[in-house]
PDB file of C-alpha atoms in Angstrom:
ATOM      1  CA  GLY A   1     -29.513 -43.641  62.190  1.00  0.00           C
ATOM      2  CA  ALA A   2     -28.545 -39.995  61.926  1.00  0.00           C
ATOM      3  CA  GLY A   3     -28.525 -38.472  58.467  1.00  0.00           C
ATOM      4  CA  VAL A   4     -26.385 -35.722  57.045  1.00  0.00           C
ATOM      5  CA  SER A   5     -26.643 -32.576  59.115  1.00  0.00           C
ATOM      6  CA  GLN A   6     -25.753 -29.035  58.169  1.00  0.00           C
ATOM      7  CA  SER A   7     -25.434 -25.855  60.139  1.00  0.00           C
ATOM      8  CA  PRO A   8     -26.582 -23.205  60.274  1.00  0.00           C
ATOM      9  CA  SER A   9     -29.893 -23.842  58.539  1.00  0.00           C
ATOM     10  CA  ASN A  10     -30.137 -20.170  57.623  1.00  0.00           C
ATOM     11  CA  LYS A  11     -27.466 -17.500  57.439  1.00  0.00           C
ATOM     12  CA  VAL A  12     -27.930 -13.826  56.627  1.00  0.00           C
ATOM     13  CA  THR A  13     -24.742 -11.886  56.194  1.00  0.00           C
ATOM     14  CA  GLU A  14     -23.629  -8.537  54.902  1.00  0.00           C
ATOM     15  CA  LYS A  15     -21.771  -8.221  51.647  1.00  0.00           C
ATOM     16  CA  GLY A  16     -18.043  -8.456  52.230  1.00  0.00           C
ATOM     17  CA  LYS A  17     -18.221 -10.637  55.337  1.00  0.00           C
ATOM     18  CA  ASP A  18     -16.820 -14.160  55.538  1.00  0.00           C
ATOM     19  CA  VAL A  19     -19.078 -17.127  56.293  1.00  0.00           C
ATOM     20  CA  GLU A  20     -18.481 -20.736  57.309  1.00  0.00           C
ATOM     21  CA  LEU A  21     -20.932 -23.500  56.562  1.00  0.00           C
ATOM     22  CA  ARG A  22     -20.650 -26.860  58.269  1.00  0.00           C
ATOM     23  CA  CYS A  23     -21.540 -30.366  57.156  1.00  0.00           C
ATOM     24  CA  ASP A  24     -21.612 -33.511  59.284  1.00  0.00           C
ATOM     25  CA  PRO A  25     -21.814 -36.530  56.957  1.00  0.00           C
ATOM     26  CA  ILE A  26     -23.240 -39.908  57.836  1.00  0.00           C
ATOM     27  CA  SER A  27     -20.741 -41.848  59.927  1.00  0.00           C
ATOM     28  CA  GLY A  28     -18.594 -44.116  57.768  1.00  0.00           C
ATOM     29  CA  HIS A  29     -19.299 -42.295  54.527  1.00  0.00           C
ATOM     30  CA  THR A  30     -16.001 -41.520  52.864  1.00  0.00           C
ATOM     31  CA  ALA A  31     -17.321 -39.389  50.029  1.00  0.00           C
ATOM     32  CA  LEU A  32     -18.572 -35.870  50.702  1.00  0.00           C
ATOM     33  CA  TYR A  33     -19.896 -33.336  48.223  1.00  0.00           C
ATOM     34  CA  TRP A  34     -20.823 -29.680  48.327  1.00  0.00           C
ATOM     35  CA  TYR A  35     -23.362 -28.226  45.902  1.00  0.00           C
ATOM     36  CA  ARG A  36     -24.969 -24.852  45.465  1.00  0.00           C
ATOM     37  CA  GLN A  37     -28.541 -24.361  44.331  1.00  0.00           C
ATOM     38  CA  SER A  38     -29.947 -20.980  43.424  1.00  0.00           C
ATOM     39  CA  LEU A  39     -33.706 -20.410  43.467  1.00  0.00           C
ATOM     40  CA  GLY A  40     -35.394 -22.458  40.772  1.00  0.00           C
ATOM     41  CA  GLN A  41     -32.090 -23.779  39.459  1.00  0.00           C
ATOM     42  CA  GLY A  42     -30.346 -27.137  39.449  1.00  0.00           C
ATOM     43  CA  LEU A  43     -27.485 -28.277  41.628  1.00  0.00           C
ATOM     44  CA  GLU A  44     -24.126 -26.695  40.878  1.00  0.00           C
ATOM     45  CA  PHE A  45     -21.218 -28.938  41.866  1.00  0.00           C
ATOM     46  CA  LEU A  46     -18.639 -27.181  44.053  1.00  0.00           C
ATOM     47  CA  ILE A  47     -16.197 -29.676  45.556  1.00  0.00           C
ATOM     48  CA  TYR A  48     -15.828 -33.410  46.193  1.00  0.00           C
ATOM     49  CA  PHE A  49     -13.844 -35.203  48.905  1.00  0.00           C
ATOM     50  CA  GLN A  50     -13.122 -38.922  48.629  1.00  0.00           C
ATOM     51  CA  GLY A  51     -11.283 -40.517  51.519  1.00  0.00           C
ATOM     52  CA  ASN A  52      -7.693 -39.338  51.746  1.00  0.00           C
ATOM     53  CA  SER A  53      -7.440 -38.398  48.075  1.00  0.00           C
ATOM     54  CA  ALA A  54      -6.914 -34.811  46.998  1.00  0.00           C
ATOM     55  CA  PRO A  55     -10.307 -33.126  46.694  1.00  0.00           C
ATOM     56  CA  ASP A  56     -11.821 -32.305  43.326  1.00  0.00           C
ATOM     57  CA  LYS A  57     -12.174 -28.540  43.514  1.00  0.00           C
ATOM     58  CA  SER A  58     -13.091 -28.037  39.892  1.00  0.00           C
ATOM     59  CA  GLY A  59     -16.522 -26.599  40.705  1.00  0.00           C
ATOM     60  CA  LEU A  60     -15.461 -23.818  43.051  1.00  0.00           C
ATOM     61  CA  PRO A  61     -16.569 -20.592  41.322  1.00  0.00           C
ATOM     62  CA  SER A  62     -13.752 -18.369  42.583  1.00  0.00           C
ATOM     63  CA  ASP A  63     -10.832 -18.266  44.980  1.00  0.00           C
ATOM     64  CA  ARG A  64     -13.162 -16.771  47.586  1.00  0.00           C
ATOM     65  CA  PHE A  65     -14.517 -20.292  48.065  1.00  0.00           C
ATOM     66  CA  SER A  66     -12.625 -22.990  49.926  1.00  0.00           C
ATOM     67  CA  ALA A  67     -13.473 -26.160  51.785  1.00  0.00           C
ATOM     68  CA  GLU A  68     -11.808 -28.460  54.250  1.00  0.00           C
ATOM     69  CA  ARG A  69     -12.591 -31.876  55.537  1.00  0.00           C
ATOM     70  CA  THR A  70     -10.948 -32.641  58.854  1.00  0.00           C
ATOM     71  CA  GLY A  71     -10.282 -36.195  59.939  1.00  0.00           C
ATOM     72  CA  GLY A  72     -12.245 -37.553  57.021  1.00  0.00           C
ATOM     73  CA  SER A  73     -15.509 -36.521  58.610  1.00  0.00           C
ATOM     74  CA  VAL A  74     -16.821 -32.993  59.191  1.00  0.00           C
ATOM     75  CA  SER A  75     -16.428 -30.515  56.360  1.00  0.00           C
ATOM     76  CA  THR A  76     -16.466 -26.736  56.368  1.00  0.00           C
ATOM     77  CA  LEU A  77     -17.181 -24.593  53.326  1.00  0.00           C
ATOM     78  CA  THR A  78     -15.820 -21.069  53.673  1.00  0.00           C
ATOM     79  CA  ILE A  79     -16.827 -18.135  51.534  1.00  0.00           C
ATOM     80  CA  GLN A  80     -14.692 -15.040  51.916  1.00  0.00           C
ATOM     81  CA  ARG A  81     -15.801 -11.490  51.111  1.00  0.00           C
ATOM     82  CA  THR A  82     -19.318 -12.633  50.288  1.00  0.00           C
ATOM     83  CA  GLN A  83     -21.131 -11.144  47.315  1.00  0.00           C
ATOM     84  CA  GLN A  84     -24.863 -10.935  46.663  1.00  0.00           C
ATOM     85  CA  GLU A  85     -24.562 -13.532  43.894  1.00  0.00           C
ATOM     86  CA  ASP A  86     -23.382 -16.020  46.544  1.00  0.00           C
ATOM     87  CA  SER A  87     -26.933 -16.115  47.913  1.00  0.00           C
ATOM     88  CA  ALA A  88     -28.195 -19.671  47.455  1.00  0.00           C
ATOM     89  CA  VAL A  89     -28.879 -22.912  49.277  1.00  0.00           C
ATOM     90  CA  TYR A  90     -25.661 -24.797  49.946  1.00  0.00           C
ATOM     91  CA  LEU A  91     -26.229 -28.539  50.040  1.00  0.00           C
ATOM     92  CA  CYS A  92     -23.893 -31.180  51.381  1.00  0.00           C
ATOM     93  CA  ALA A  93     -24.161 -34.868  50.527  1.00  0.00           C
ATOM     94  CA  SER A  94     -22.278 -38.002  51.513  1.00  0.00           C
ATOM     95  CA  SER A  95     -22.096 -41.522  50.177  1.00  0.00           C
ATOM     96  CA  GLU A  96     -20.702 -44.865  51.263  1.00  0.00           C
ATOM     97  CA  PRO A  97     -17.371 -46.197  50.098  1.00  0.00           C
ATOM     98  CA  GLY A  98     -17.191 -49.045  47.640  1.00  0.00           C
ATOM     99  CA  GLN A  99     -18.052 -49.923  44.110  1.00  0.00           C
ATOM    100  CA  GLY A 100     -21.732 -49.526  43.409  1.00  0.00           C
ATOM    101  CA  LYS A 101     -22.346 -47.444  46.499  1.00  0.00           C
ATOM    102  CA  ASN A 102     -23.512 -44.433  44.611  1.00  0.00           C
ATOM    103  CA  GLU A 103     -26.551 -43.165  46.441  1.00  0.00           C
ATOM    104  CA  GLN A 104     -25.974 -39.698  47.809  1.00  0.00           C
ATOM    105  CA  TYR A 105     -27.637 -38.695  51.031  1.00  0.00           C
ATOM    106  CA  PHE A 106     -28.260 -34.989  51.257  1.00  0.00           C
ATOM    107  CA  GLY A 107     -28.406 -32.720  54.232  1.00  0.00           C
ATOM    108  CA  PRO A 108     -31.201 -30.159  54.555  1.00  0.00           C
ATOM    109  CA  GLY A 109     -28.943 -27.392  53.295  1.00  0.00           C
ATOM    110  CA  THR A 110     -27.889 -23.966  54.506  1.00  0.00           C
ATOM    111  CA  ARG A 111     -29.807 -21.058  53.024  1.00  0.00           C
ATOM    112  CA  LEU A 112     -27.348 -18.194  52.631  1.00  0.00           C
ATOM    113  CA  THR A 113     -28.578 -14.669  52.035  1.00  0.00           C
ATOM    114  CA  VAL A 114     -26.067 -11.914  51.355  1.00  0.00           C
ATOM    115  CA  THR A 115     -27.501  -8.440  51.817  1.00  0.00           C
TER     116      THR A 115
ATOM    117  CA  ARG B   1     -22.316 -27.551  26.639  1.00  0.00           C
ATOM    118  CA  LYS B   2     -23.521 -28.860  29.998  1.00  0.00           C
ATOM    119  CA  GLU B   3     -22.369 -32.328  30.959  1.00  0.00           C
ATOM    120  CA  VAL B   4     -25.918 -33.392  31.792  1.00  0.00           C
ATOM    121  CA  GLU B   5     -28.845 -31.648  30.115  1.00  0.00           C
ATOM    122  CA  GLN B   6     -32.542 -31.803  30.825  1.00  0.00           C
ATOM    123  CA  ASP B   7     -35.654 -30.077  29.549  1.00  0.00           C
ATOM    124  CA  PRO B   8     -36.538 -27.775  32.453  1.00  0.00           C
ATOM    125  CA  GLY B   9     -40.278 -28.090  31.777  1.00  0.00           C
ATOM    126  CA  PRO B  10     -42.601 -27.539  33.439  1.00  0.00           C
ATOM    127  CA  PHE B  11     -44.565 -30.570  32.385  1.00  0.00           C
ATOM    128  CA  ASN B  12     -48.171 -30.072  33.438  1.00  0.00           C
ATOM    129  CA  VAL B  13     -50.233 -33.244  33.077  1.00  0.00           C
ATOM    130  CA  PRO B  14     -53.541 -34.535  34.468  1.00  0.00           C
ATOM    131  CA  GLU B  15     -53.649 -37.120  37.198  1.00  0.00           C
ATOM    132  CA  GLY B  16     -53.553 -40.619  35.770  1.00  0.00           C
ATOM    133  CA  ALA B  17     -51.594 -39.630  32.675  1.00  0.00           C
ATOM    134  CA  THR B  18     -48.309 -41.139  31.567  1.00  0.00           C
ATOM    135  CA  VAL B  19     -45.409 -38.746  31.322  1.00  0.00           C
ATOM    136  CA  ALA B  20     -41.860 -39.240  30.139  1.00  0.00           C
ATOM    137  CA  PHE B  21     -38.770 -37.101  30.072  1.00  0.00           C
ATOM    138  CA  ASN B  22     -35.263 -37.541  28.795  1.00  0.00           C
ATOM    139  CA  CYS B  23     -31.844 -36.439  29.851  1.00  0.00           C
ATOM    140  CA  THR B  24     -28.705 -36.365  27.704  1.00  0.00           C
ATOM    141  CA  TYR B  25     -25.128 -36.681  28.865  1.00  0.00           C
ATOM    142  CA  SER B  26     -22.006 -35.570  27.064  1.00  0.00           C
ATOM    143  CA  ASN B  27     -19.327 -37.891  28.433  1.00  0.00           C
ATOM    144  CA  SER B  28     -19.561 -41.252  26.699  1.00  0.00           C
ATOM    145  CA  ALA B  29     -17.406 -42.746  29.455  1.00  0.00           C
ATOM    146  CA  SER B  30     -20.119 -42.166  32.056  1.00  0.00           C
ATOM    147  CA  GLN B  31     -20.820 -45.376  33.895  1.00  0.00           C
ATOM    148  CA  SER B  32     -23.603 -44.829  36.386  1.00  0.00           C
ATOM    149  CA  PHE B  33     -26.898 -43.009  36.061  1.00  0.00           C
ATOM    150  CA  PHE B  34     -29.655 -42.105  38.445  1.00  0.00           C
ATOM    151  CA  TRP B  35     -32.865 -40.182  38.824  1.00  0.00           C
ATOM    152  CA  TYR B  36     -33.331 -38.075  41.938  1.00  0.00           C
ATOM    153  CA  ARG B  37     -36.479 -36.349  43.052  1.00  0.00           C
ATOM    154  CA  GLN B  38     -36.538 -32.957  44.719  1.00  0.00           C
ATOM    155  CA  ASP B  39     -39.617 -31.524  46.344  1.00  0.00           C
ATOM    156  CA  CYS B  40     -40.008 -27.779  46.699  1.00  0.00           C
ATOM    157  CA  ARG B  41     -37.528 -26.360  49.215  1.00  0.00           C
ATOM    158  CA  LYS B  42     -36.348 -29.846  50.160  1.00  0.00           C
ATOM    159  CA  GLU B  43     -33.147 -31.741  49.540  1.00  0.00           C
ATOM    160  CA  PRO B  44     -32.885 -34.217  46.620  1.00  0.00           C
ATOM    161  CA  LYS B  45     -33.539 -37.898  47.295  1.00  0.00           C
ATOM    162  CA  LEU B  46     -32.698 -40.913  45.182  1.00  0.00           C
ATOM    163  CA  LEU B  47     -35.650 -42.128  43.122  1.00  0.00           C
ATOM    164  CA  MET B  48     -33.971 -44.942  41.237  1.00  0.00           C
ATOM    165  CA  SER B  49     -30.766 -46.081  39.634  1.00  0.00           C
ATOM    166  CA  VAL B  50     -30.729 -46.623  35.872  1.00  0.00           C
ATOM    167  CA  TYR B  51     -29.382 -49.896  34.528  1.00  0.00           C
ATOM    168  CA  SER B  52     -28.343 -50.731  30.979  1.00  0.00           C
ATOM    169  CA  SER B  53     -31.131 -53.259  30.630  1.00  0.00           C
ATOM    170  CA  GLY B  54     -33.718 -50.801  31.865  1.00  0.00           C
ATOM    171  CA  ASN B  55     -35.452 -51.134  35.187  1.00  0.00           C
ATOM    172  CA  GLU B  56     -38.853 -50.669  36.684  1.00  0.00           C
ATOM    173  CA  ASP B  57     -39.987 -49.734  40.151  1.00  0.00           C
ATOM    174  CA  GLY B  58     -43.743 -49.720  40.436  1.00  0.00           C
ATOM    175  CA  ARG B  59     -45.081 -46.948  38.220  1.00  0.00           C
ATOM    176  CA  PHE B  60     -41.598 -45.739  37.336  1.00  0.00           C
ATOM    177  CA  THR B  61     -39.475 -47.064  34.473  1.00  0.00           C
ATOM    178  CA  ALA B  62     -35.958 -45.913  33.692  1.00  0.00           C
ATOM    179  CA  GLN B  63     -34.102 -46.601  30.450  1.00  0.00           C
ATOM    180  CA  LEU B  64     -30.527 -46.035  29.330  1.00  0.00           C
ATOM    181  CA  ASN B  65     -29.515 -45.598  25.693  1.00  0.00           C
ATOM    182  CA  ARG B  66     -25.736 -45.572  25.538  1.00  0.00           C
ATOM    183  CA  ALA B  67     -25.562 -45.235  21.767  1.00  0.00           C
ATOM    184  CA  SER B  68     -27.479 -41.958  21.857  1.00  0.00           C
ATOM    185  CA  GLN B  69     -26.246 -40.995  25.304  1.00  0.00           C
ATOM    186  CA  TYR B  70     -29.552 -40.404  26.978  1.00  0.00           C
ATOM    187  CA  ILE B  71     -31.560 -41.739  29.855  1.00  0.00           C
ATOM    188  CA  SER B  72     -35.289 -41.549  30.293  1.00  0.00           C
ATOM    189  CA  LEU B  73     -37.854 -41.714  33.049  1.00  0.00           C
ATOM    190  CA  LEU B  74     -41.421 -42.840  32.449  1.00  0.00           C
ATOM    191  CA  ILE B  75     -44.125 -42.351  35.045  1.00  0.00           C
ATOM    192  CA  ARG B  76     -47.365 -44.236  34.548  1.00  0.00           C
ATOM    193  CA  ASP B  77     -50.707 -43.505  36.218  1.00  0.00           C
ATOM    194  CA  SER B  78     -49.325 -40.270  37.626  1.00  0.00           C
ATOM    195  CA  LYS B  79     -50.415 -39.141  41.083  1.00  0.00           C
ATOM    196  CA  LEU B  80     -50.680 -35.677  42.551  1.00  0.00           C
ATOM    197  CA  SER B  81     -47.811 -36.633  44.850  1.00  0.00           C
ATOM    198  CA  ASP B  82     -45.531 -37.112  41.844  1.00  0.00           C
ATOM    199  CA  SER B  83     -45.359 -33.330  41.465  1.00  0.00           C
ATOM    200  CA  ALA B  84     -41.702 -32.476  41.994  1.00  0.00           C
ATOM    201  CA  THR B  85     -38.499 -31.707  40.155  1.00  0.00           C
ATOM    202  CA  TYR B  86     -36.743 -34.738  38.707  1.00  0.00           C
ATOM    203  CA  LEU B  87     -32.969 -34.550  38.524  1.00  0.00           C
ATOM    204  CA  CYS B  88     -30.905 -36.624  36.135  1.00  0.00           C
ATOM    205  CA  VAL B  89     -27.492 -37.705  37.424  1.00  0.00           C
ATOM    206  CA  ALA B  90     -24.410 -39.161  35.747  1.00  0.00           C
ATOM    207  CA  ARG B  91     -21.213 -40.465  37.208  1.00  0.00           C
ATOM    208  CA  TYR B  92     -18.075 -41.325  35.235  1.00  0.00           C
ATOM    209  CA  SER B  93     -16.647 -43.816  37.696  1.00  0.00           C
ATOM    210  CA  SER B  94     -16.916 -44.811  41.329  1.00  0.00           C
ATOM    211  CA  ALA B  95     -14.051 -42.458  42.134  1.00  0.00           C
ATOM    212  CA  SER B  96     -15.292 -39.427  40.280  1.00  0.00           C
ATOM    213  CA  LYS B  97     -17.676 -36.642  41.061  1.00  0.00           C
ATOM    214  CA  ILE B  98     -21.384 -36.929  40.430  1.00  0.00           C
ATOM    215  CA  ILE B  99     -22.961 -34.513  37.949  1.00  0.00           C
ATOM    216  CA  PHE B 100     -26.549 -33.351  38.294  1.00  0.00           C
ATOM    217  CA  GLY B 101     -28.744 -31.993  35.563  1.00  0.00           C
ATOM    218  CA  SER B 102     -30.749 -28.834  36.165  1.00  0.00           C
ATOM    219  CA  GLY B 103     -33.925 -30.793  36.703  1.00  0.00           C
ATOM    220  CA  THR B 104     -37.301 -31.178  35.018  1.00  0.00           C
ATOM    221  CA  ARG B 105     -40.304 -29.754  36.821  1.00  0.00           C
ATOM    222  CA  LEU B 106     -43.403 -31.925  36.821  1.00  0.00           C
ATOM    223  CA  SER B 107     -46.795 -30.730  37.969  1.00  0.00           C
ATOM    224  CA  ILE B 108     -49.725 -33.132  38.177  1.00  0.00           C
ATOM    225  CA  ARG B 109     -53.148 -31.498  38.164  1.00  0.00           C
ATOM    226  CA  PRO B 110     -56.357 -33.075  39.542  1.00  0.00           C
TER     227      PRO B 110
END
């Protein structure tokens, strides 16, 4: 079946512009995560959606970052007034509901470059 | 202190060698643990879950030590294709976020 998809695959933007990154999780997966990975670094947790619960936003680095998940499916990560330090690969992952269903399935990521 | 810590490496070992690396976690309430593998410029993929009793999958063995709050991954008879970054993962509960370590780079040389 279809995996997690993300768009765009690459985004180059000028400093100060806003960008929107999209994630389509696997159908039926209630958990959705956003991570950021800078070159040669590990995954930095950004935000976590679980069903209809309030999202865990504890990883968002500043108020320029926000995310929505509409209808429990597609999610959009928005970065306002982008800065050069926002350049990274933004990864989305989803997982199935239920106890023990922990495996995360990752999308291919969006490579964001802020010039 | 990071919630999940790993030695970044790189570990550079010859083909056929056995290599092991550890990962420590700070939250003693963590319930679930995993190892993910990430190839260069690719997304992470689950390698194996880590169970309290330890578990083995072919050449890979994972161990959990709750008393010392670390997990380990052992790779026997390493192959060139094992070259990757190995990410340690902890989860506090089924309803909580998943925390990734920064990863350990492994390079297998012919």
